[in-house]
């Protein structure tokens, strides 16, 4: 086959696109790169603004201070508990709701779906939600972190679309002929065939719970229940660095410099678990999201 001859205009268009895409990538990646090099640089060089492209005075003292603080470990523990329990609850409710709404023999499923869609446009607001959580006795408990936002309607719609397009009706009819009830059909047939969408839901909810701090800010008053992200928020916004991290630093200026290094280190530490998890679920991600996007 003859290749289409590319004109100078085509080459210029590609060059301009490449330039802006490269520029966009640099704009996105540089802040991430800067956080990494700043977390291992001399805090005085960071505070003086000398660290731009390469680490200066490489030291891992900041990470040593971070991991020596019991508050960080407690935040890790709390975040792990909230993410694990919250993801289990959210994925279970989301997948079961999506499957139920995908069944054409569910009485009133269109009415239920219309009722759920209303929640996309109207919300009670933060104060009524807080009053409900308080009246249910969930303030300052683990349940305040995993129950109020357990189900997202967009995720339910994604799951419903997946089941509608990926689980043939003939399979259900064949199972029913063999005496299989709905619960057994769902647990023995549907769930094993739905690993891609379940993996996607797990990834969505783990990331959501791991990065969540606003619910903790509203519902938690006990420091021992704070998740890691709320501790990180206090470090970055309110500069609340614990005395145990910088207790051996005497001058106030040196304390500020060390606190600056600790902030960057905590950002890296809080991101590592998700960076470890993502490669294991990435192979399911595109498949799970794209299934059901094209009919026929």
PDB file of C-alpha atoms in Angstrom:
ATOM      1  CA  UNK A   1       0.000   0.000   0.000  1.00  0.00           C
ATOM      2  CA  UNK A   2       1.137   3.496  -0.785  1.00  0.00           C
ATOM      3  CA  UNK A   3       1.729   5.615   2.249  1.00  0.00           C
ATOM      4  CA  UNK A   4      -0.070   8.942   2.394  1.00  0.00           C
ATOM      5  CA  UNK A   5       2.390  11.729   1.804  1.00  0.00           C
ATOM      6  CA  UNK A   6       2.577  14.050   4.751  1.00  0.00           C
ATOM      7  CA  UNK A   7       2.725  17.742   4.001  1.00  0.00           C
ATOM      8  CA  UNK A   8       4.740  20.386   5.818  1.00  0.00           C
ATOM      9  CA  UNK A   9       1.520  21.492   7.471  1.00  0.00           C
ATOM     10  CA  UNK A  10       0.981  17.990   8.890  1.00  0.00           C
ATOM     11  CA  UNK A  11       4.509  17.891  10.264  1.00  0.00           C
ATOM     12  CA  UNK A  12       4.143  21.357  11.767  1.00  0.00           C
ATOM     13  CA  UNK A  13       0.830  20.348  13.365  1.00  0.00           C
ATOM     14  CA  UNK A  14       2.452  17.251  14.900  1.00  0.00           C
ATOM     15  CA  UNK A  15       5.383  19.310  16.164  1.00  0.00           C
ATOM     16  CA  UNK A  16       3.079  21.836  17.830  1.00  0.00           C
ATOM     17  CA  UNK A  17       1.039  19.037  19.412  1.00  0.00           C
ATOM     18  CA  UNK A  18       4.189  17.320  20.647  1.00  0.00           C
ATOM     19  CA  UNK A  19       5.463  20.573  22.135  1.00  0.00           C
ATOM     20  CA  UNK A  20       2.279  21.300  24.074  1.00  0.00           C
ATOM     21  CA  UNK A  21       1.867  17.672  25.222  1.00  0.00           C
ATOM     22  CA  UNK A  22       5.470  17.640  26.457  1.00  0.00           C
ATOM     23  CA  UNK A  23       4.947  20.970  28.186  1.00  0.00           C
ATOM     24  CA  UNK A  24       1.761  19.677  29.823  1.00  0.00           C
ATOM     25  CA  UNK A  25       3.543  16.540  31.050  1.00  0.00           C
ATOM     26  CA  UNK A  26       6.361  18.621  32.529  1.00  0.00           C
ATOM     27  CA  UNK A  27       3.886  20.901  34.292  1.00  0.00           C
ATOM     28  CA  UNK A  28       2.179  17.874  35.847  1.00  0.00           C
ATOM     29  CA  UNK A  29       5.297  15.833  36.642  1.00  0.00           C
ATOM     30  CA  UNK A  30       7.613  18.537  37.982  1.00  0.00           C
ATOM     31  CA  UNK A  31       5.686  19.172  41.239  1.00  0.00           C
ATOM     32  CA  UNK A  32       5.706  15.414  41.900  1.00  0.00           C
ATOM     33  CA  UNK A  33       9.429  15.233  41.130  1.00  0.00           C
ATOM     34  CA  UNK A  34      10.112  18.257  43.328  1.00  0.00           C
ATOM     35  CA  UNK A  35       8.334  16.633  46.281  1.00  0.00           C
ATOM     36  CA  UNK A  36      10.555  13.555  45.906  1.00  0.00           C
ATOM     37  CA  UNK A  37      13.846  15.462  45.760  1.00  0.00           C
ATOM     38  CA  UNK A  38      12.791  17.870  48.499  1.00  0.00           C
ATOM     39  CA  UNK A  39      11.991  14.977  50.840  1.00  0.00           C
ATOM     40  CA  UNK A  40      15.628  13.793  50.690  1.00  0.00           C
ATOM     41  CA  UNK A  41      17.369  17.192  50.593  1.00  0.00           C
ATOM     42  CA  UNK A  42      18.976  19.190  53.376  1.00  0.00           C
ATOM     43  CA  UNK A  43      16.085  21.035  55.070  1.00  0.00           C
ATOM     44  CA  UNK A  44      18.114  24.251  55.225  1.00  0.00           C
ATOM     45  CA  UNK A  45      18.668  24.142  51.460  1.00  0.00           C
ATOM     46  CA  UNK A  46      14.924  23.562  50.938  1.00  0.00           C
ATOM     47  CA  UNK A  47      14.022  26.437  53.239  1.00  0.00           C
ATOM     48  CA  UNK A  48      16.499  28.688  51.408  1.00  0.00           C
ATOM     49  CA  UNK A  49      14.965  27.796  48.033  1.00  0.00           C
ATOM     50  CA  UNK A  50      18.121  26.165  46.621  1.00  0.00           C
ATOM     51  CA  UNK A  51      16.399  22.886  45.662  1.00  0.00           C
ATOM     52  CA  UNK A  52      14.961  23.149  42.149  1.00  0.00           C
ATOM     53  CA  UNK A  53      16.012  20.297  39.872  1.00  0.00           C
ATOM     54  CA  UNK A  54      18.383  18.107  41.901  1.00  0.00           C
ATOM     55  CA  UNK A  55      18.476  17.166  45.590  1.00  0.00           C
ATOM     56  CA  UNK A  56      20.978  19.174  47.628  1.00  0.00           C
ATOM     57  CA  UNK A  57      22.697  17.699  50.665  1.00  0.00           C
ATOM     58  CA  UNK A  58      20.974  14.303  50.393  1.00  0.00           C
ATOM     59  CA  UNK A  59      19.703  13.078  53.749  1.00  0.00           C
ATOM     60  CA  UNK A  60      17.010  10.657  54.901  1.00  0.00           C
ATOM     61  CA  UNK A  61      16.713  12.287  58.304  1.00  0.00           C
ATOM     62  CA  UNK A  62      13.212  13.536  57.431  1.00  0.00           C
ATOM     63  CA  UNK A  63      11.942  10.003  56.874  1.00  0.00           C
ATOM     64  CA  UNK A  64      13.568   8.911  60.119  1.00  0.00           C
ATOM     65  CA  UNK A  65      11.692  11.642  61.983  1.00  0.00           C
ATOM     66  CA  UNK A  66       8.426  10.725  60.258  1.00  0.00           C
ATOM     67  CA  UNK A  67       8.625   7.033  61.121  1.00  0.00           C
ATOM     68  CA  UNK A  68       9.674   7.795  64.682  1.00  0.00           C
ATOM     69  CA  UNK A  69       6.409   9.646  65.309  1.00  0.00           C
ATOM     70  CA  UNK A  70       3.664   7.392  66.759  1.00  0.00           C
ATOM     71  CA  UNK A  71       0.993   9.733  65.339  1.00  0.00           C
ATOM     72  CA  UNK A  72       2.030   8.835  61.776  1.00  0.00           C
ATOM     73  CA  UNK A  73       1.872   5.103  62.510  1.00  0.00           C
ATOM     74  CA  UNK A  74      -1.500   5.542  64.191  1.00  0.00           C
ATOM     75  CA  UNK A  75      -2.739   7.483  61.152  1.00  0.00           C
ATOM     76  CA  UNK A  76      -1.526   4.677  58.884  1.00  0.00           C
ATOM     77  CA  UNK A  77      -3.338   2.123  61.008  1.00  0.00           C
ATOM     78  CA  UNK A  78      -6.582   4.115  61.022  1.00  0.00           C
ATOM     79  CA  UNK A  79      -6.442   4.789  57.281  1.00  0.00           C
ATOM     80  CA  UNK A  80      -5.783   1.107  56.567  1.00  0.00           C
ATOM     81  CA  UNK A  81      -8.779   0.112  58.700  1.00  0.00           C
ATOM     82  CA  UNK A  82     -11.062   2.746  57.151  1.00  0.00           C
ATOM     83  CA  UNK A  83      -9.948   1.856  53.607  1.00  0.00           C
ATOM     84  CA  UNK A  84     -10.272  -1.907  54.085  1.00  0.00           C
ATOM     85  CA  UNK A  85     -13.611  -1.876  55.889  1.00  0.00           C
ATOM     86  CA  UNK A  86     -15.028   0.975  53.823  1.00  0.00           C
ATOM     87  CA  UNK A  87     -14.029  -0.654  50.537  1.00  0.00           C
ATOM     88  CA  UNK A  88     -15.542  -3.996  51.575  1.00  0.00           C
ATOM     89  CA  UNK A  89     -18.836  -2.321  52.495  1.00  0.00           C
ATOM     90  CA  UNK A  90     -18.924  -0.023  49.462  1.00  0.00           C
ATOM     91  CA  UNK A  91     -18.030  -2.671  46.887  1.00  0.00           C
ATOM     92  CA  UNK A  92     -20.533  -5.145  48.345  1.00  0.00           C
ATOM     93  CA  UNK A  93     -23.377  -2.615  48.290  1.00  0.00           C
ATOM     94  CA  UNK A  94     -22.438  -1.153  44.905  1.00  0.00           C
ATOM     95  CA  UNK A  95     -22.076  -4.480  43.095  1.00  0.00           C
ATOM     96  CA  UNK A  96     -25.240  -5.997  44.574  1.00  0.00           C
ATOM     97  CA  UNK A  97     -27.238  -2.838  43.827  1.00  0.00           C
ATOM     98  CA  UNK A  98     -25.910  -2.706  40.268  1.00  0.00           C
ATOM     99  CA  UNK A  99     -26.793  -6.347  39.677  1.00  0.00           C
ATOM    100  CA  UNK A 100     -30.298  -5.999  41.136  1.00  0.00           C
ATOM    101  CA  UNK A 101     -31.016  -2.944  38.975  1.00  0.00           C
ATOM    102  CA  UNK A 102     -29.741  -4.770  35.884  1.00  0.00           C
ATOM    103  CA  UNK A 103     -32.370  -7.499  36.253  1.00  0.00           C
ATOM    104  CA  UNK A 104     -35.405  -6.782  34.070  1.00  0.00           C
ATOM    105  CA  UNK A 105     -37.577  -8.907  36.337  1.00  0.00           C
ATOM    106  CA  UNK A 106     -37.004  -6.563  39.314  1.00  0.00           C
ATOM    107  CA  UNK A 107     -40.386  -4.996  40.055  1.00  0.00           C
ATOM    108  CA  UNK A 108     -40.268  -1.197  40.028  1.00  0.00           C
ATOM    109  CA  UNK A 109     -36.623  -0.969  38.958  1.00  0.00           C
ATOM    110  CA  UNK A 110     -37.293   2.098  36.816  1.00  0.00           C
ATOM    111  CA  UNK A 111     -38.956   3.862  39.731  1.00  0.00           C
ATOM    112  CA  UNK A 112     -36.069   2.932  42.012  1.00  0.00           C
ATOM    113  CA  UNK A 113     -33.561   4.192  39.454  1.00  0.00           C
ATOM    114  CA  UNK A 114     -35.463   7.476  39.045  1.00  0.00           C
ATOM    115  CA  UNK A 115     -35.497   7.931  42.814  1.00  0.00           C
ATOM    116  CA  UNK A 116     -31.747   7.308  42.973  1.00  0.00           C
ATOM    117  CA  UNK A 117     -31.062   9.724  40.106  1.00  0.00           C
ATOM    118  CA  UNK A 118     -32.704  12.512  42.086  1.00  0.00           C
ATOM    119  CA  UNK A 119     -29.848  12.273  44.579  1.00  0.00           C
ATOM    120  CA  UNK A 120     -27.426  13.342  41.836  1.00  0.00           C
ATOM    121  CA  UNK A 121     -29.117  16.743  41.644  1.00  0.00           C
ATOM    122  CA  UNK A 122     -30.362  17.318  45.180  1.00  0.00           C
ATOM    123  CA  UNK A 123     -28.515  16.812  48.425  1.00  0.00           C
ATOM    124  CA  UNK A 124     -29.527  17.464  52.003  1.00  0.00           C
ATOM    125  CA  UNK A 125     -26.349  19.425  52.708  1.00  0.00           C
ATOM    126  CA  UNK A 126     -23.567  19.136  55.229  1.00  0.00           C
ATOM    127  CA  UNK A 127     -25.482  20.212  58.349  1.00  0.00           C
ATOM    128  CA  UNK A 128     -28.483  17.851  57.903  1.00  0.00           C
ATOM    129  CA  UNK A 129     -26.056  15.032  57.088  1.00  0.00           C
ATOM    130  CA  UNK A 130     -24.074  15.751  60.236  1.00  0.00           C
ATOM    131  CA  UNK A 131     -27.262  15.770  62.320  1.00  0.00           C
ATOM    132  CA  UNK A 132     -28.241  12.372  60.909  1.00  0.00           C
ATOM    133  CA  UNK A 133     -24.792  10.944  61.654  1.00  0.00           C
ATOM    134  CA  UNK A 134     -24.874  12.405  65.160  1.00  0.00           C
ATOM    135  CA  UNK A 135     -28.367  11.102  65.913  1.00  0.00           C
ATOM    136  CA  UNK A 136     -27.288   7.634  64.773  1.00  0.00           C
ATOM    137  CA  UNK A 137     -24.466   7.758  67.328  1.00  0.00           C
ATOM    138  CA  UNK A 138     -21.690   7.511  64.750  1.00  0.00           C
ATOM    139  CA  UNK A 139     -19.775  10.701  65.621  1.00  0.00           C
ATOM    140  CA  UNK A 140     -16.264   9.853  66.857  1.00  0.00           C
ATOM    141  CA  UNK A 141     -16.594   6.253  65.679  1.00  0.00           C
ATOM    142  CA  UNK A 142     -15.171   4.279  62.792  1.00  0.00           C
ATOM    143  CA  UNK A 143     -18.657   4.033  61.237  1.00  0.00           C
ATOM    144  CA  UNK A 144     -18.725   7.752  60.505  1.00  0.00           C
ATOM    145  CA  UNK A 145     -15.860   7.130  58.073  1.00  0.00           C
ATOM    146  CA  UNK A 146     -17.353   4.194  56.174  1.00  0.00           C
ATOM    147  CA  UNK A 147     -21.174   4.454  56.258  1.00  0.00           C
ATOM    148  CA  UNK A 148     -22.328   7.965  55.164  1.00  0.00           C
ATOM    149  CA  UNK A 149     -20.702   7.790  51.697  1.00  0.00           C
ATOM    150  CA  UNK A 150     -20.715   4.020  51.261  1.00  0.00           C
ATOM    151  CA  UNK A 151     -22.518   4.026  47.897  1.00  0.00           C
ATOM    152  CA  UNK A 152     -21.911   6.275  44.915  1.00  0.00           C
ATOM    153  CA  UNK A 153     -24.639   6.298  42.273  1.00  0.00           C
ATOM    154  CA  UNK A 154     -22.203   6.673  39.374  1.00  0.00           C
ATOM    155  CA  UNK A 155     -20.477   3.473  40.444  1.00  0.00           C
ATOM    156  CA  UNK A 156     -23.848   1.715  40.707  1.00  0.00           C
ATOM    157  CA  UNK A 157     -24.669   2.813  37.143  1.00  0.00           C
ATOM    158  CA  UNK A 158     -21.299   1.520  35.892  1.00  0.00           C
ATOM    159  CA  UNK A 159     -21.929  -1.846  37.567  1.00  0.00           C
ATOM    160  CA  UNK A 160     -25.484  -2.016  36.244  1.00  0.00           C
ATOM    161  CA  UNK A 161     -24.272  -1.371  32.686  1.00  0.00           C
ATOM    162  CA  UNK A 162     -21.607  -4.037  33.076  1.00  0.00           C
ATOM    163  CA  UNK A 163     -24.107  -6.665  34.202  1.00  0.00           C
ATOM    164  CA  UNK A 164     -26.623  -5.738  31.501  1.00  0.00           C
ATOM    165  CA  UNK A 165     -24.065  -6.179  28.720  1.00  0.00           C
ATOM    166  CA  UNK A 166     -21.865  -8.960  30.109  1.00  0.00           C
ATOM    167  CA  UNK A 167     -24.211 -11.435  31.814  1.00  0.00           C
ATOM    168  CA  UNK A 168     -26.480 -13.022  29.159  1.00  0.00           C
ATOM    169  CA  UNK A 169     -30.116 -13.582  30.068  1.00  0.00           C
ATOM    170  CA  UNK A 170     -29.824 -17.107  28.631  1.00  0.00           C
ATOM    171  CA  UNK A 171     -27.273 -17.922  31.326  1.00  0.00           C
ATOM    172  CA  UNK A 172     -29.762 -16.984  34.046  1.00  0.00           C
ATOM    173  CA  UNK A 173     -32.531 -19.015  32.414  1.00  0.00           C
ATOM    174  CA  UNK A 174     -30.269 -22.061  32.103  1.00  0.00           C
ATOM    175  CA  UNK A 175     -29.263 -21.777  35.750  1.00  0.00           C
ATOM    176  CA  UNK A 176     -32.895 -21.478  36.844  1.00  0.00           C
ATOM    177  CA  UNK A 177     -33.792 -24.610  34.860  1.00  0.00           C
ATOM    178  CA  UNK A 178     -31.063 -26.438  36.797  1.00  0.00           C
ATOM    179  CA  UNK A 179     -32.678 -25.306  40.054  1.00  0.00           C
ATOM    180  CA  UNK A 180     -30.259 -22.443  40.839  1.00  0.00           C
ATOM    181  CA  UNK A 181     -31.801 -19.651  42.907  1.00  0.00           C
ATOM    182  CA  UNK A 182     -30.940 -15.955  42.524  1.00  0.00           C
ATOM    183  CA  UNK A 183     -28.510 -15.815  45.440  1.00  0.00           C
ATOM    184  CA  UNK A 184     -26.572 -18.853  44.239  1.00  0.00           C
ATOM    185  CA  UNK A 185     -26.549 -17.591  40.645  1.00  0.00           C
ATOM    186  CA  UNK A 186     -25.113 -14.273  41.800  1.00  0.00           C
ATOM    187  CA  UNK A 187     -22.466 -15.744  44.119  1.00  0.00           C
ATOM    188  CA  UNK A 188     -21.397 -18.728  41.995  1.00  0.00           C
ATOM    189  CA  UNK A 189     -21.726 -17.389  38.458  1.00  0.00           C
ATOM    190  CA  UNK A 190     -22.051 -13.600  38.345  1.00  0.00           C
ATOM    191  CA  UNK A 191     -19.318 -12.710  40.826  1.00  0.00           C
ATOM    192  CA  UNK A 192     -16.609 -14.934  39.235  1.00  0.00           C
ATOM    193  CA  UNK A 193     -17.451 -13.461  35.815  1.00  0.00           C
ATOM    194  CA  UNK A 194     -17.314  -9.911  37.175  1.00  0.00           C
ATOM    195  CA  UNK A 195     -13.706  -9.734  38.369  1.00  0.00           C
ATOM    196  CA  UNK A 196     -12.834  -6.780  36.062  1.00  0.00           C
ATOM    197  CA  UNK A 197     -15.626  -4.516  37.314  1.00  0.00           C
ATOM    198  CA  UNK A 198     -15.111  -5.606  40.927  1.00  0.00           C
ATOM    199  CA  UNK A 199     -11.404  -4.771  40.626  1.00  0.00           C
ATOM    200  CA  UNK A 200     -12.298  -1.345  39.235  1.00  0.00           C
ATOM    201  CA  UNK A 201     -14.726  -0.725  42.100  1.00  0.00           C
ATOM    202  CA  UNK A 202     -12.097  -1.827  44.619  1.00  0.00           C
ATOM    203  CA  UNK A 203      -9.591   0.604  43.126  1.00  0.00           C
ATOM    204  CA  UNK A 204     -12.109   3.470  43.063  1.00  0.00           C
ATOM    205  CA  UNK A 205     -13.146   2.979  46.673  1.00  0.00           C
ATOM    206  CA  UNK A 206      -9.670   2.295  48.072  1.00  0.00           C
ATOM    207  CA  UNK A 207      -8.410   5.539  46.535  1.00  0.00           C
ATOM    208  CA  UNK A 208     -11.477   7.430  47.791  1.00  0.00           C
ATOM    209  CA  UNK A 209     -11.176   6.138  51.356  1.00  0.00           C
ATOM    210  CA  UNK A 210      -7.402   6.465  51.444  1.00  0.00           C
ATOM    211  CA  UNK A 211      -7.482  10.113  50.343  1.00  0.00           C
ATOM    212  CA  UNK A 212     -10.518  11.084  52.417  1.00  0.00           C
ATOM    213  CA  UNK A 213      -9.997  13.654  55.152  1.00  0.00           C
ATOM    214  CA  UNK A 214     -13.103  15.850  55.041  1.00  0.00           C
ATOM    215  CA  UNK A 215     -15.373  13.312  56.753  1.00  0.00           C
ATOM    216  CA  UNK A 216     -12.778  12.904  59.497  1.00  0.00           C
ATOM    217  CA  UNK A 217     -12.574  16.675  59.850  1.00  0.00           C
ATOM    218  CA  UNK A 218     -16.340  16.848  60.401  1.00  0.00           C
ATOM    219  CA  UNK A 219     -17.111  13.707  62.375  1.00  0.00           C
ATOM    220  CA  UNK A 220     -13.958  12.987  64.406  1.00  0.00           C
ATOM    221  CA  UNK A 221     -12.747  14.945  67.427  1.00  0.00           C
ATOM    222  CA  UNK A 222     -10.509  12.255  68.903  1.00  0.00           C
ATOM    223  CA  UNK A 223      -6.889  12.486  67.709  1.00  0.00           C
ATOM    224  CA  UNK A 224      -6.432   8.730  68.082  1.00  0.00           C
ATOM    225  CA  UNK A 225      -9.046   8.173  65.338  1.00  0.00           C
ATOM    226  CA  UNK A 226      -7.530  10.583  62.801  1.00  0.00           C
ATOM    227  CA  UNK A 227      -6.658   9.048  59.412  1.00  0.00           C
ATOM    228  CA  UNK A 228      -3.298   9.725  57.813  1.00  0.00           C
ATOM    229  CA  UNK A 229      -4.722  12.241  55.340  1.00  0.00           C
ATOM    230  CA  UNK A 230      -6.103  14.433  58.127  1.00  0.00           C
ATOM    231  CA  UNK A 231      -2.689  14.367  59.822  1.00  0.00           C
ATOM    232  CA  UNK A 232      -1.152  15.308  56.476  1.00  0.00           C
ATOM    233  CA  UNK A 233      -3.675  18.097  56.073  1.00  0.00           C
ATOM    234  CA  UNK A 234      -2.776  19.488  59.500  1.00  0.00           C
ATOM    235  CA  UNK A 235       0.914  19.347  58.573  1.00  0.00           C
ATOM    236  CA  UNK A 236       0.534  21.093  55.227  1.00  0.00           C
ATOM    237  CA  UNK A 237      -2.123  23.687  56.000  1.00  0.00           C
ATOM    238  CA  UNK A 238      -1.802  24.340  59.717  1.00  0.00           C
ATOM    239  CA  UNK A 239       1.911  23.378  60.053  1.00  0.00           C
ATOM    240  CA  UNK A 240       1.109  21.179  63.057  1.00  0.00           C
ATOM    241  CA  UNK A 241       4.374  19.219  63.220  1.00  0.00           C
ATOM    242  CA  UNK A 242       4.588  17.175  66.410  1.00  0.00           C
ATOM    243  CA  UNK A 243       7.236  18.097  68.965  1.00  0.00           C
ATOM    244  CA  UNK A 244       8.572  14.532  68.799  1.00  0.00           C
ATOM    245  CA  UNK A 245       9.563  15.046  65.168  1.00  0.00           C
ATOM    246  CA  UNK A 246      11.549  18.247  65.751  1.00  0.00           C
ATOM    247  CA  UNK A 247      12.180  18.070  69.493  1.00  0.00           C
ATOM    248  CA  UNK A 248      15.989  17.858  69.121  1.00  0.00           C
ATOM    249  CA  UNK A 249      16.177  20.984  66.926  1.00  0.00           C
ATOM    250  CA  UNK A 250      16.865  24.085  68.992  1.00  0.00           C
ATOM    251  CA  UNK A 251      16.510  27.242  66.884  1.00  0.00           C
ATOM    252  CA  UNK A 252      13.113  28.234  65.558  1.00  0.00           C
ATOM    253  CA  UNK A 253      14.487  28.762  62.059  1.00  0.00           C
ATOM    254  CA  UNK A 254      15.958  25.248  61.996  1.00  0.00           C
ATOM    255  CA  UNK A 255      12.650  23.862  63.238  1.00  0.00           C
ATOM    256  CA  UNK A 256      10.853  25.545  60.350  1.00  0.00           C
ATOM    257  CA  UNK A 257      13.364  24.075  57.894  1.00  0.00           C
ATOM    258  CA  UNK A 258      12.974  20.552  59.314  1.00  0.00           C
ATOM    259  CA  UNK A 259       9.186  20.922  59.319  1.00  0.00           C
ATOM    260  CA  UNK A 260       9.330  21.825  55.620  1.00  0.00           C
ATOM    261  CA  UNK A 261      11.272  18.631  54.822  1.00  0.00           C
ATOM    262  CA  UNK A 262       8.881  16.540  56.924  1.00  0.00           C
ATOM    263  CA  UNK A 263       5.894  17.861  54.956  1.00  0.00           C
ATOM    264  CA  UNK A 264       7.340  16.602  51.685  1.00  0.00           C
ATOM    265  CA  UNK A 265       8.287  13.272  53.242  1.00  0.00           C
ATOM    266  CA  UNK A 266       4.796  12.688  54.607  1.00  0.00           C
ATOM    267  CA  UNK A 267       3.298  13.275  51.140  1.00  0.00           C
ATOM    268  CA  UNK A 268       5.558  10.543  49.728  1.00  0.00           C
ATOM    269  CA  UNK A 269       4.856   8.153  52.606  1.00  0.00           C
ATOM    270  CA  UNK A 270       1.088   8.584  52.265  1.00  0.00           C
ATOM    271  CA  UNK A 271       1.214   7.901  48.511  1.00  0.00           C
ATOM    272  CA  UNK A 272       3.342   4.733  48.553  1.00  0.00           C
ATOM    273  CA  UNK A 273       0.542   2.239  49.436  1.00  0.00           C
ATOM    274  CA  UNK A 274      -1.591   3.328  46.465  1.00  0.00           C
ATOM    275  CA  UNK A 275       1.414   3.206  44.148  1.00  0.00           C
ATOM    276  CA  UNK A 276       2.009  -0.378  45.293  1.00  0.00           C
ATOM    277  CA  UNK A 277      -1.658  -1.368  44.894  1.00  0.00           C
ATOM    278  CA  UNK A 278      -2.310   0.136  41.470  1.00  0.00           C
ATOM    279  CA  UNK A 279      -0.122  -2.221  39.327  1.00  0.00           C
ATOM    280  CA  UNK A 280      -1.997  -5.258  40.654  1.00  0.00           C
ATOM    281  CA  UNK A 281      -5.385  -3.846  39.593  1.00  0.00           C
ATOM    282  CA  UNK A 282      -4.327  -1.921  36.488  1.00  0.00           C
ATOM    283  CA  UNK A 283      -4.782  -4.900  34.134  1.00  0.00           C
ATOM    284  CA  UNK A 284      -8.480  -5.024  35.052  1.00  0.00           C
ATOM    285  CA  UNK A 285      -8.989  -1.270  34.996  1.00  0.00           C
ATOM    286  CA  UNK A 286      -9.439  -0.517  31.275  1.00  0.00           C
ATOM    287  CA  UNK A 287     -11.321  -3.768  30.635  1.00  0.00           C
ATOM    288  CA  UNK A 288     -13.703  -3.211  33.523  1.00  0.00           C
ATOM    289  CA  UNK A 289     -14.547   0.360  32.573  1.00  0.00           C
ATOM    290  CA  UNK A 290     -14.840  -0.207  28.798  1.00  0.00           C
ATOM    291  CA  UNK A 291     -17.039  -3.331  28.937  1.00  0.00           C
ATOM    292  CA  UNK A 292     -20.549  -2.202  28.183  1.00  0.00           C
ATOM    293  CA  UNK A 293     -19.514   1.070  26.569  1.00  0.00           C
ATOM    294  CA  UNK A 294     -20.333  -0.248  23.058  1.00  0.00           C
ATOM    295  CA  UNK A 295     -23.537  -2.081  22.173  1.00  0.00           C
ATOM    296  CA  UNK A 296     -23.697  -4.865  19.645  1.00  0.00           C
TER     297      UNK A 296
END
